[in-house]
Coordinates of C-alpha atoms in Angstrom, one line a residue:
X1 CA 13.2 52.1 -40.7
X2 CA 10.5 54.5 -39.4
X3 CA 10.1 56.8 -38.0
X4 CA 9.8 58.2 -35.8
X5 CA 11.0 59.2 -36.3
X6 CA 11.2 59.1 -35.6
X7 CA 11.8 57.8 -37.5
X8 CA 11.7 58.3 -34.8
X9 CA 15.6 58.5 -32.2
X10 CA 15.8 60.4 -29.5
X11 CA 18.4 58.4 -27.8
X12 CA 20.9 59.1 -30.7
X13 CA 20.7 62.6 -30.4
X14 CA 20.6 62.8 -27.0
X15 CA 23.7 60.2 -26.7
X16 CA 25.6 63.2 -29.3
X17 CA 25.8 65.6 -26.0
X18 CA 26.6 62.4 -23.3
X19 CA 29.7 61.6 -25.6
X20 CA 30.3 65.5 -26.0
X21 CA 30.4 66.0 -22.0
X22 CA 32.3 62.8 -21.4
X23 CA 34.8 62.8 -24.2
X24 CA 35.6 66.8 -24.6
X25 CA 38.2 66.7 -22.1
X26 CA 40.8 66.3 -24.6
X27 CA 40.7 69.7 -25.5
X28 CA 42.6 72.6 -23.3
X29 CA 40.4 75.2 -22.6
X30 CA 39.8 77.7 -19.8
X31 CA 36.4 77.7 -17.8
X32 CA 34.7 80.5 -19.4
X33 CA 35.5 79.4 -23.1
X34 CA 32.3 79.4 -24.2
X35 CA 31.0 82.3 -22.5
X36 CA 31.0 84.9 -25.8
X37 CA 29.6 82.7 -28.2
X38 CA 26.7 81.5 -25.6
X39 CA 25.4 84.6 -25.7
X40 CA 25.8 85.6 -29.1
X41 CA 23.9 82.4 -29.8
X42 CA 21.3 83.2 -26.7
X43 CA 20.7 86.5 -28.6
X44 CA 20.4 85.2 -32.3
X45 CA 17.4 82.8 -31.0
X46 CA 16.1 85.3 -28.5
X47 CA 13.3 86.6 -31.4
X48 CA 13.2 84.2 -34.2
X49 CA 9.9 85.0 -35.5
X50 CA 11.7 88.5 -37.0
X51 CA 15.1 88.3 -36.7
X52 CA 17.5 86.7 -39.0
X53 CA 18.8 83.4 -37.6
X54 CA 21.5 81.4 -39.9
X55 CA 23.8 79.8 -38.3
X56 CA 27.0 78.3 -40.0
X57 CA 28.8 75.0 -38.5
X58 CA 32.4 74.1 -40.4
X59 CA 33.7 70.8 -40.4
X60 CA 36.5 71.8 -38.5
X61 CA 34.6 72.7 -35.9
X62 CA 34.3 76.6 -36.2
X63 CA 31.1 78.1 -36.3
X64 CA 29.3 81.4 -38.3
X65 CA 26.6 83.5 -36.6
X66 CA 25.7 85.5 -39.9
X67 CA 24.2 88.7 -39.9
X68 CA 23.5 88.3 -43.6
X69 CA 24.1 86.1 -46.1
X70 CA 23.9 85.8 -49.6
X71 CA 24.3 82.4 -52.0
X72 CA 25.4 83.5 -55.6
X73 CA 23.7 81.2 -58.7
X74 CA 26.4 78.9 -59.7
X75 CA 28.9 79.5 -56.6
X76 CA 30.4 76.8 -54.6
X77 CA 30.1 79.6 -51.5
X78 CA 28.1 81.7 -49.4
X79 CA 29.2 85.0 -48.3
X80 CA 28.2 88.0 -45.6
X81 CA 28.9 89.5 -42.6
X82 CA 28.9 88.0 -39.1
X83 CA 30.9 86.7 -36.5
X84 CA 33.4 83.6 -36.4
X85 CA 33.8 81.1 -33.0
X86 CA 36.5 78.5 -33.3
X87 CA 35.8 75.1 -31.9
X88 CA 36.7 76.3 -28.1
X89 CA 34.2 78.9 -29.4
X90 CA 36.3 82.3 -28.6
X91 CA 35.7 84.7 -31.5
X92 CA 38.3 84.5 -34.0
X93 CA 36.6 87.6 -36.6
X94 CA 34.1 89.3 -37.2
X95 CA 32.8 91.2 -40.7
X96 CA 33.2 89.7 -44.1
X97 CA 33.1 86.0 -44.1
X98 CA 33.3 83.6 -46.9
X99 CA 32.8 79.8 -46.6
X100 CA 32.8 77.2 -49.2
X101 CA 29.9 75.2 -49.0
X102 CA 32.2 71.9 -48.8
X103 CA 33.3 72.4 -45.7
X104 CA 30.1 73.3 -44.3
X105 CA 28.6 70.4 -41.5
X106 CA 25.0 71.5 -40.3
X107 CA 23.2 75.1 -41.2
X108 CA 20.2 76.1 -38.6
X109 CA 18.2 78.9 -39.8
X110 CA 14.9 80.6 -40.1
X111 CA 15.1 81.4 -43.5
X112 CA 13.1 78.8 -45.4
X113 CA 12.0 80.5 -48.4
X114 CA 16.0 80.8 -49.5
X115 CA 16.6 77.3 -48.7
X116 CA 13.6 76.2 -50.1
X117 CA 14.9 77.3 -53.8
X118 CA 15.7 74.1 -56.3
X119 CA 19.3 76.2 -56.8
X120 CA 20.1 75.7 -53.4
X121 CA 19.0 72.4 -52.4
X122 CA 22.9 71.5 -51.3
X123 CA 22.2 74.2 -48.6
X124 CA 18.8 72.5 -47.8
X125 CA 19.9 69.5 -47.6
X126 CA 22.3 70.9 -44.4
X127 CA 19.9 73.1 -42.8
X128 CA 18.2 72.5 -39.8
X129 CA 14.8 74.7 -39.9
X130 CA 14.2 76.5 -36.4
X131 CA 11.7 78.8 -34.3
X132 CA 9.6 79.2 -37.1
X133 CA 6.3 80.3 -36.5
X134 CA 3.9 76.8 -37.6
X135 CA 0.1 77.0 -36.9
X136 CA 0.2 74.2 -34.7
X137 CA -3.4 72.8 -33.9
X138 CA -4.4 73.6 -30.4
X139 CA -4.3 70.1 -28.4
X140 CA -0.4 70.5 -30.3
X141 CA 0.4 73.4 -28.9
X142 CA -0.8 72.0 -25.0
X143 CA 1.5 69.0 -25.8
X144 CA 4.5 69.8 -28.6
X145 CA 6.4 66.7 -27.4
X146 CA 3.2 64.6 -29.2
X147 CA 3.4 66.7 -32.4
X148 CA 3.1 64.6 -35.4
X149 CA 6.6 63.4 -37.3
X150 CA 7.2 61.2 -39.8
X151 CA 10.3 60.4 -42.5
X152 CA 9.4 60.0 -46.1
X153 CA 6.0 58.0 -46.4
X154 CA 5.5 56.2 -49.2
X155 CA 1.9 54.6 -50.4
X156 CA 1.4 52.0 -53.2
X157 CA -1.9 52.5 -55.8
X158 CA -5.3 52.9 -54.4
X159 CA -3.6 54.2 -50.4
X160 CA -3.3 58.2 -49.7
X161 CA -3.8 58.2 -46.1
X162 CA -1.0 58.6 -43.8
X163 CA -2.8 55.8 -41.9
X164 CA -2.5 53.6 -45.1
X165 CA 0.9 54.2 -45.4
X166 CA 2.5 51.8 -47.2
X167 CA 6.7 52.2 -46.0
X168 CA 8.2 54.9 -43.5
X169 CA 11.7 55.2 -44.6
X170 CA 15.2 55.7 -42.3
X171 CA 13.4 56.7 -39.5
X172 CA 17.0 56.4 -36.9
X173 CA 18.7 58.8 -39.7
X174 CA 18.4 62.5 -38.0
X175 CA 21.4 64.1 -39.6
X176 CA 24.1 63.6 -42.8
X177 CA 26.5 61.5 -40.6
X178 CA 23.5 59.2 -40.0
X179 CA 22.0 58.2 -43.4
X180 CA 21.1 54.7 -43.7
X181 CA 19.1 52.5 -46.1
X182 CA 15.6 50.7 -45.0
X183 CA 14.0 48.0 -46.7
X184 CA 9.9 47.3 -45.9
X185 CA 7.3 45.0 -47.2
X186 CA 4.6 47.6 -49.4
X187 CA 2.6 44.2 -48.5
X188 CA 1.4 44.7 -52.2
X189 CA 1.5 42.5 -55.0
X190 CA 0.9 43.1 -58.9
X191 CA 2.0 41.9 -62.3
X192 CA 4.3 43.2 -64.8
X193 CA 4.5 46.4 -66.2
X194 CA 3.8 50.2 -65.0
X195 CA 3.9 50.4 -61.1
X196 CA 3.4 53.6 -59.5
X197 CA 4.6 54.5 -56.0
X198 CA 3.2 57.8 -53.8
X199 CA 6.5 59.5 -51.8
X200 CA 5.1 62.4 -49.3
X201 CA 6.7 64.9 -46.8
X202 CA 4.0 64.7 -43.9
X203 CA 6.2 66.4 -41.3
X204 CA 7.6 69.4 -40.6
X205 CA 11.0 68.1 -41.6
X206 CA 13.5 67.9 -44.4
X207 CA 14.1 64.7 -46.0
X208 CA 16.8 64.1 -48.2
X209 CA 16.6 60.9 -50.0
X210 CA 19.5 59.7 -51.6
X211 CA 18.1 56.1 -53.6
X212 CA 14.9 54.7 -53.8
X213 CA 14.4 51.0 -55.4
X214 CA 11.7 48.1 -55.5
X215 CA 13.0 44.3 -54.5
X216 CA 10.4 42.3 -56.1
X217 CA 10.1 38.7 -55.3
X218 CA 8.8 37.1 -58.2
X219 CA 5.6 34.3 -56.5
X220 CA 3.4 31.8 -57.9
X221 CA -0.7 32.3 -57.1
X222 CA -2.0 32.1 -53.4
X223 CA 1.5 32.6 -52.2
X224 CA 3.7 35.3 -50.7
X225 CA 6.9 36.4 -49.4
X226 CA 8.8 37.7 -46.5
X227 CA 12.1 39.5 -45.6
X228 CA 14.1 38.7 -42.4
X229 CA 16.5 41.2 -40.6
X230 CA 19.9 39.8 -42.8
X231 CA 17.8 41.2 -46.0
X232 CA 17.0 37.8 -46.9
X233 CA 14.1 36.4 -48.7
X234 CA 11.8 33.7 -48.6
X235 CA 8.3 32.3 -50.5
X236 CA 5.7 31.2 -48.1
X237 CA 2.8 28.8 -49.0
X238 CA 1.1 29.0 -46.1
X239 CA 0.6 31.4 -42.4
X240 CA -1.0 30.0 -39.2
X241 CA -2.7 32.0 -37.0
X242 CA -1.3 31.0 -33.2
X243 CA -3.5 28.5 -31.4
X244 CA -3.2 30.7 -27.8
X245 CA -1.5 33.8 -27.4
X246 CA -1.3 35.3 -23.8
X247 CA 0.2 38.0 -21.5
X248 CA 0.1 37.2 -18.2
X249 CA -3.0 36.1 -17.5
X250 CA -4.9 38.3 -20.5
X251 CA -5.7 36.2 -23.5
X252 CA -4.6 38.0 -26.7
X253 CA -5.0 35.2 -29.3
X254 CA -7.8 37.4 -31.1
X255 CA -5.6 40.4 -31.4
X256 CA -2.7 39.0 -33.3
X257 CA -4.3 36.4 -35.0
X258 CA -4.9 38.6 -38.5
X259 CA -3.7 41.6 -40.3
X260 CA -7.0 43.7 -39.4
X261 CA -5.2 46.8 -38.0
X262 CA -6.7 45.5 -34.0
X263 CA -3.2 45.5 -32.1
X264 CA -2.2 44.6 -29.0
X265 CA -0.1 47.0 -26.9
X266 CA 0.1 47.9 -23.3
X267 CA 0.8 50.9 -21.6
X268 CA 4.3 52.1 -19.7
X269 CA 5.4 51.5 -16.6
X270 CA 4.8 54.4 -14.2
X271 CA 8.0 54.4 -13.1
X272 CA 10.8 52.2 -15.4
X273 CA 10.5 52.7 -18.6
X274 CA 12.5 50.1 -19.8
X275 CA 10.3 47.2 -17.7
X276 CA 9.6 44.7 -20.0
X277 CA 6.4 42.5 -20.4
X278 CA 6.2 38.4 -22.8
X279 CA 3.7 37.4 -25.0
X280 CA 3.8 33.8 -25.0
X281 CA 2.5 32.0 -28.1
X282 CA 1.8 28.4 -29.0
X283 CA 1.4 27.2 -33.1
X284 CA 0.5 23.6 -34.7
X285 CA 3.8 22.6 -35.8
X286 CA 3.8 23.4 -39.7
X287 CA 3.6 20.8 -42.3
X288 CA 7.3 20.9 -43.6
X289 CA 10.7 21.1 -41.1
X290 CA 11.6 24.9 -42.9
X291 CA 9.0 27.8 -40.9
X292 CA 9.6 31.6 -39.7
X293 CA 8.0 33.7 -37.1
X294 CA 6.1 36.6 -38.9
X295 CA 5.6 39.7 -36.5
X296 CA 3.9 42.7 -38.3
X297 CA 4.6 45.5 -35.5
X298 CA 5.1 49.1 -35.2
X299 CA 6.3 51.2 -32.5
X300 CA 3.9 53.9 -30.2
X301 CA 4.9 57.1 -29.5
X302 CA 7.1 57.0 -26.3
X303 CA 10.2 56.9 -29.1
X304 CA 8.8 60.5 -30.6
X305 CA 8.0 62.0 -26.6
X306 CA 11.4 60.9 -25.9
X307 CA 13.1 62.3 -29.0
X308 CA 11.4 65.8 -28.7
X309 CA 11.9 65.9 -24.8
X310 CA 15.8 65.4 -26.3
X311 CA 15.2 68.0 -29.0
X312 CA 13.8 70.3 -26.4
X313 CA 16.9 69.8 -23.7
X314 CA 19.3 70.6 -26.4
X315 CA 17.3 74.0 -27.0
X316 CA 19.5 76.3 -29.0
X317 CA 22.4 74.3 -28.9
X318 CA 20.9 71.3 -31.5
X319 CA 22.8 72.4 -34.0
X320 CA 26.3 72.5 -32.2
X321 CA 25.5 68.8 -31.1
X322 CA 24.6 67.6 -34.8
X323 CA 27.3 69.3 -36.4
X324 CA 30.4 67.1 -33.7
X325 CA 28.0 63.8 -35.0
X326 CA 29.2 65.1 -38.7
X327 CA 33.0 65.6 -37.8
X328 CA 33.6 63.1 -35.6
X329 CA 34.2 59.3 -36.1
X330 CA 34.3 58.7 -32.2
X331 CA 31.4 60.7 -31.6
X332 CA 29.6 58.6 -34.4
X333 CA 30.4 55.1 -33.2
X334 CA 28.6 55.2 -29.8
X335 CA 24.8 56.4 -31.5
X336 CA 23.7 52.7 -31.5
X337 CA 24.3 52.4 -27.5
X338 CA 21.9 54.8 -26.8
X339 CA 18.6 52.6 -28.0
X340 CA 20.3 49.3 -25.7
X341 CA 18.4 51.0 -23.1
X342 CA 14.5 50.1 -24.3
X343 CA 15.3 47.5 -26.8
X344 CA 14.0 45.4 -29.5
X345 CA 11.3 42.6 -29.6
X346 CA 13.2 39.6 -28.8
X347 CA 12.0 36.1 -30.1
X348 CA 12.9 32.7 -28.5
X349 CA 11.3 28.8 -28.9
X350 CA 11.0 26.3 -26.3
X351 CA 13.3 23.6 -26.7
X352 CA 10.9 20.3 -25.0
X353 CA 14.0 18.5 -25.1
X354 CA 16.4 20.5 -23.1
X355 CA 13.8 22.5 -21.3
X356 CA 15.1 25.7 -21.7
X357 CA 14.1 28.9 -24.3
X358 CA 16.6 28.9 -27.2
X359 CA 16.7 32.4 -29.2
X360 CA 15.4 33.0 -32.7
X361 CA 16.3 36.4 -32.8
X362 CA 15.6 40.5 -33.1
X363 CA 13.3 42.3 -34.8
X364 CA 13.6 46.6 -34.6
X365 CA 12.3 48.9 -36.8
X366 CA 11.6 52.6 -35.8
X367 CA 8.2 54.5 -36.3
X368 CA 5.5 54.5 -35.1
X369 CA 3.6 55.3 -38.5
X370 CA 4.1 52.2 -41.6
X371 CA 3.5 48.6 -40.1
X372 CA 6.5 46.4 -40.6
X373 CA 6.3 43.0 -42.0
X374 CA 9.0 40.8 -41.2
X375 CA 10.2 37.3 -40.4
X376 CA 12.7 35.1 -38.4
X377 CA 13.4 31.6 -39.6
X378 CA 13.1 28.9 -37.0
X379 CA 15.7 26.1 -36.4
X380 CA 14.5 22.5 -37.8
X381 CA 13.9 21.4 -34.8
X382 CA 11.3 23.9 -33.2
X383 CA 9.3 22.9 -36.0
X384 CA 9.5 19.3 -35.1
X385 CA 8.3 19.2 -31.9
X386 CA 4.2 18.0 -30.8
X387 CA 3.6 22.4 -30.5
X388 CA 5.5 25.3 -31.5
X389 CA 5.9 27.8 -28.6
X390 CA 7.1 31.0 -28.7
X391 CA 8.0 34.0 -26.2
X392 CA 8.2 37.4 -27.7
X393 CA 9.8 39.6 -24.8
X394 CA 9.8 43.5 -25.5
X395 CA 9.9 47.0 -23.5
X396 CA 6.1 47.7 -22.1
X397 CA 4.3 50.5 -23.9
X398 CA 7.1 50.7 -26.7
X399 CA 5.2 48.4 -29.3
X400 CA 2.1 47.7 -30.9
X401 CA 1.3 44.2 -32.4
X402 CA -1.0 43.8 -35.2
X403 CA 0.0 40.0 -36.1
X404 CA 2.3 37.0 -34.6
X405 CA 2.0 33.8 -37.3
X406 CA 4.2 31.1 -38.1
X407 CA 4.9 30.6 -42.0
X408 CA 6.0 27.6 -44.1
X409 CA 9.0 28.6 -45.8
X410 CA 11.2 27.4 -48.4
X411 CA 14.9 28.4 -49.2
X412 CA 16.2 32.0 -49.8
X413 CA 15.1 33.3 -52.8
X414 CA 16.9 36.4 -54.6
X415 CA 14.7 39.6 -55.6
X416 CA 15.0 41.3 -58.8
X417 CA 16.1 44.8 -58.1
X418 CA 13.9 47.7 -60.0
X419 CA 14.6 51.5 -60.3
X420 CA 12.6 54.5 -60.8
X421 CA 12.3 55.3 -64.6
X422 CA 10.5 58.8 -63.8
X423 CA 9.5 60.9 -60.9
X424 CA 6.6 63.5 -61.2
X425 CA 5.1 66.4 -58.4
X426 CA 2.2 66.5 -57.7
X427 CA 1.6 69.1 -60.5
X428 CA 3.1 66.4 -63.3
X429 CA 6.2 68.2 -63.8
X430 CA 9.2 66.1 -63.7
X431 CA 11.7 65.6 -61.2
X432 CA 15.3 64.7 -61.5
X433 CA 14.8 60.7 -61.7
X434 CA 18.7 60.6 -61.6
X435 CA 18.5 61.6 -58.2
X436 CA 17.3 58.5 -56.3
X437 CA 18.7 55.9 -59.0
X438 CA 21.9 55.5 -56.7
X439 CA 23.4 55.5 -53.0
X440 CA 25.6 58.9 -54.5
X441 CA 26.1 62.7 -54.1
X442 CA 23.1 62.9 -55.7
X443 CA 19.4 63.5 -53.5
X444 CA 16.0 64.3 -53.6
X445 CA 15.3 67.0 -50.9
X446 CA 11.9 67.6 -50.0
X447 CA 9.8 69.8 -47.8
X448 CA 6.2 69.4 -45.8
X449 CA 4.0 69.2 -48.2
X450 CA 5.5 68.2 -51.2
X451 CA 4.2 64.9 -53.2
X452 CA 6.1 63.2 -55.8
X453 CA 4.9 60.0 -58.1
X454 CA 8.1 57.7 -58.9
X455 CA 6.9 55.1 -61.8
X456 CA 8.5 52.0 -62.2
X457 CA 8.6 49.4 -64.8
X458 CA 8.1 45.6 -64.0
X459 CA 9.8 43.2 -65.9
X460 CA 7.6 40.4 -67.6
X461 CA 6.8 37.1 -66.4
X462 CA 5.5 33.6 -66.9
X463 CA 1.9 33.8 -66.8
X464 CA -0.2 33.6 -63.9
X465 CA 3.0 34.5 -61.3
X466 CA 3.0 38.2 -59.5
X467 CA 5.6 40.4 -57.9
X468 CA 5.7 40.6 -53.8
X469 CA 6.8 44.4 -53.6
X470 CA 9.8 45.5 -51.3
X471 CA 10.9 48.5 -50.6
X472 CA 14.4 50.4 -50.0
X473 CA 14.5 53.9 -49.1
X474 CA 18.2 55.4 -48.5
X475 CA 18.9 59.0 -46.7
X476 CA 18.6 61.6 -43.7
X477 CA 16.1 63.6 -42.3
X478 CA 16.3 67.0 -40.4
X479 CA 13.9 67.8 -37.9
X480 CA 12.6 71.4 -37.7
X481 CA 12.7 72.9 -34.2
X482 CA 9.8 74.2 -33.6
X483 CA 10.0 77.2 -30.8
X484 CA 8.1 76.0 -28.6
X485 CA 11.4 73.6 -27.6
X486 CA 13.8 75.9 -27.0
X487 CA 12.8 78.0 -23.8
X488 CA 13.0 74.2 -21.8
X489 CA 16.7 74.2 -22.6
X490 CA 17.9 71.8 -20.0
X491 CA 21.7 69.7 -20.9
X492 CA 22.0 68.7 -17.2
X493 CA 18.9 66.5 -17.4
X494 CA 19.3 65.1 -20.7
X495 CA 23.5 64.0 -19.5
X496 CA 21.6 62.6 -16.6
X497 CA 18.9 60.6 -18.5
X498 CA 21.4 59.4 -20.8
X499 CA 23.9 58.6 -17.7
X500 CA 21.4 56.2 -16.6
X501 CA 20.4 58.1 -13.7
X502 CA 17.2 56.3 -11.9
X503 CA 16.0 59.5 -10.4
X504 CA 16.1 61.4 -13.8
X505 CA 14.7 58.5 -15.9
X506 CA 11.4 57.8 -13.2
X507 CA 10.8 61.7 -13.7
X508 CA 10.5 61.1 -17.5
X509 CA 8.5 57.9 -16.9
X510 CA 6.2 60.0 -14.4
X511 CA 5.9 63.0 -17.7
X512 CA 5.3 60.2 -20.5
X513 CA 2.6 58.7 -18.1
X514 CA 1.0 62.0 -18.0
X515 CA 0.4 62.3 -21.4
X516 CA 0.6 58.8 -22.6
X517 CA -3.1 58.5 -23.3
X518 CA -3.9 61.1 -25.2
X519 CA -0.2 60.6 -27.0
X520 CA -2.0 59.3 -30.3
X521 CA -5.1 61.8 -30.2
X522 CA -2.3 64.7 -30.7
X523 CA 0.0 63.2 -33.0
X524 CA -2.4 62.3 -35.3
X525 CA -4.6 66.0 -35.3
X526 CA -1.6 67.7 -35.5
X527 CA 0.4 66.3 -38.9
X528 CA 1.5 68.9 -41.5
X529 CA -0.6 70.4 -44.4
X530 CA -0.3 72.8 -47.3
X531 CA -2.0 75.8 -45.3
X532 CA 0.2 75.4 -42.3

């Protein structure tokens, strides 16, 4: 669900122009179709810090370079003057234009403060920010494929630093087309009653949040609860740490045996980054036949070097590639391929008996930000065996791990599902609560900076017993391009890399190694505040 975002992601960008190359010969066109609106475009980004930049994408593929543009209160359209590209992009009119804002896809432009208005918040929650002048901090500004990005972050009482951070919602979801719910343990329990949850925009994004709700798991004293993949859940009792864990020869056990923020990751291959390592771990079989693996994991930063590397290969053609993921269902259907390529953490037991590894199953959650908490049940038999052994197999330098234990479960249990009854900024005026109460038309859009207080209301019960808090977030982000990306404009390279071409990915591996150890330094000095 995170991240980062990175949540977080740069593979299902990237894959919109591999599907783009391979797909768009369907279409008649002559050689130099593009030619005109190439350098209208060229020209629009060529000063963004003064000029007027708002670009327009339609649904049916057309697309706007405005001049001007004006949004009247109330309308259902903006209107000005410009120029008009159909979807082989050869200039169709030019002057007065008109479009209804239904049949608008994606919006790139410079012009936050208009955006930024409450009335307009449907054209906000379209627009792609870009070239805008940020006061990036120095070590940034040496390395703006480390800059600091996050989707919504959320933080439960007591927790304001992005550190602390709670939840890190839909971290895969980069445009409309793409909005998906999360759901992350808050790892918080309390009783019933007035429960108040922190939302922040950290990042120099938009996020648009479309529903927000607690699952709260209802637990007797000294216990807990955990959620698996399939959004079940399940009461623990008790969670062993593992009797050895190992890599190779490199003992581990003391790194995951707690939650104490000491994780264990390694570093990328120089060369493949998709070379995978195992962490083997053995367990005292637990005292009932029902157990789970709990992993609490999150990812590093090779997923965010990656996605701005993608970002900055785009250049000023983002946009163009965002707006085809918002029109088209063929375009749409390959995104998940992309991430095949570094994978998830994989889980297996060895079976004594047959003397072979038998899986337990995936765990993937993007960000690099909020820890996730999650669990796999085991089959009865691993747990019956003289020792539970593990193998955890996953993509060198693409996760950290904070804590492998094996939990005594019982059978599914069903959460109680709680939504916001207010929402407050950080100034204690009210927000639209209606806004995040269901998966609708209806979202909260919300800028760097802003901080908003959503209060819930937990329903009694029986004395003694407290709520396990889950979280689920549902909606899209839109990632501001900062300038610095567009004058490494590069789509051969990025159809290469995402071609599977060995030459092109060792070359990326060679760049990530470059800056892979000083990846965390820069992401964290650089995140967004007020006076930026």
């Amino acid at each position: 669900m995170r991240t980062i975002r990175f949540c977080t992601t740069l593979l299902t960008l990237g894959l919109l122009i591999q599907v783009s190359l391979l797909s768009s010969c369907k279409y008649a066109v002559t050689p130099d179709f593009r030619k005109t609106y190439a350098d209208a475009n060229a020209a629009v980004h060529s000063d963004t810090a003064t000029g007027i930049l708002f670009k327009v994408h339609l649904r049916n593929g057309d697309v706007c370079l405005m001049d001007d543009w004006q949004l009247t209160p109330g309308s259902d359209t903006i209107s000005g003057t410009g120029r008009r590209y159909n979807f082989n992009r050869t200039l169709v009119s030019e002057g007065q234009q008109i479009l209804p804002i239904p049949e608008i896809a994606i919006i790139e432009t410079n012009q936050l403060d208009q955006i930024q208005s409450l009335d307009n918040r449907r054209l906000a929650a379209l627009s792609v920010l870009t070239g805008l002048n940020l006061i990036l901090d120095v070590i940034c500004l040496s390395n703006p494929k480390a800059c600091f990005g996050s989707c919504p972050t959320f933080y439960v009482p007591g927790y304001t630093d992005v550190h602390s951070a709670s939840a890190e919602g839909f971290s895969r979801s980069i445009a409309p087309a793409l909005e998906a719910a999360d759901l992350d343990a808050l790892q918080y329990q309390t009783g019933p009653g007035a429960f108040t949850l922190t939302l922040k925009n950290e990042a120099v994004e938009t996020h648009i949040i479309n529903q927000v709700a607690l699952h709260a798991v209802p637990v007797e004293p000294g216990r807990t609860a955990f959620h698996a993949p399939d959004g079940q859940f399940y009461h623990s009792r008790a969670v062993q740490a593992p009797k050895q864990a190992t890599v190779g020869d490199l003992d581990i056990t003391g790194l995951l045996a707690r939650q104490d923020e000491v994780e264990y990751f390694s570093r990328t291959d120089s060369l493949d980054l998709t070379t995978r390592e195992e962490l083997l771990l053995t367990f005292t079989p637990p005292p009932s036949s029902r157990a789970g693996v709990v992993v609490e994991f999150r990812q590093t930063l090779l997923t965010t070097f990656l996605l701005y590397s993608s970002l900055s290969d785009l250049g000023d053609e983002a946009t163009d590639y965002l707006a085809r993921a918002e029109t088209d269902r063929r375009f749409r259907a390959r995104f998940g391929q992309a991430f095949d390529r570094l994978g998830g953490i994989a889980i297996d037991w060895w079976d004594a008996d047959r003397g072979t590894w038998q899986p337990v199953g995936q765990l993937e959650e993007t960000g690099p930000i909020a820890r996730n908490r999650m669990l796999l049940p085991l089959p009865p038999q691993a747990s019956r065996q003289e020792e539970v052994t593990l193998r955890i197999t996953a993509t060198k330098g693409h996760w950290r791990f904070d804590q492998v234990a094996l939990a005594d479960i019982g059978q599914p249990v069903a959460p109680i599902v709680i939504s916001p009854l207010e929402i407050t900024t950080e100034q204690g005026s009210l927000a639209r609560t209606a806004d995040l109460l269901h998966d609708d038309q209806q979202a909260l859009v919300t800028f760097p900076g802003d901080v908003y207080q959503i209060q819930f209301d937990l329903p009694d019960l029986p004395a003694g017993q407290q709520y396990e808090l889950f979280l689920l977030s549902k909606g899209y982000y839109l990632e501001w391009i900062r300038k610095e990306w567009l004058a490494d404009k590069n789509l051969p390279r990025l159809k290469r890399l995402l071609l599977r071409d060995n030459q092109t990915w060792q070359e990326l591996a060679r760049e990530y190694k470059a800056v892979e150890e000083d990846m965390e330094q820069v992401f964290w000095n650089s995140k967004y505040t007020r006076t930026q």
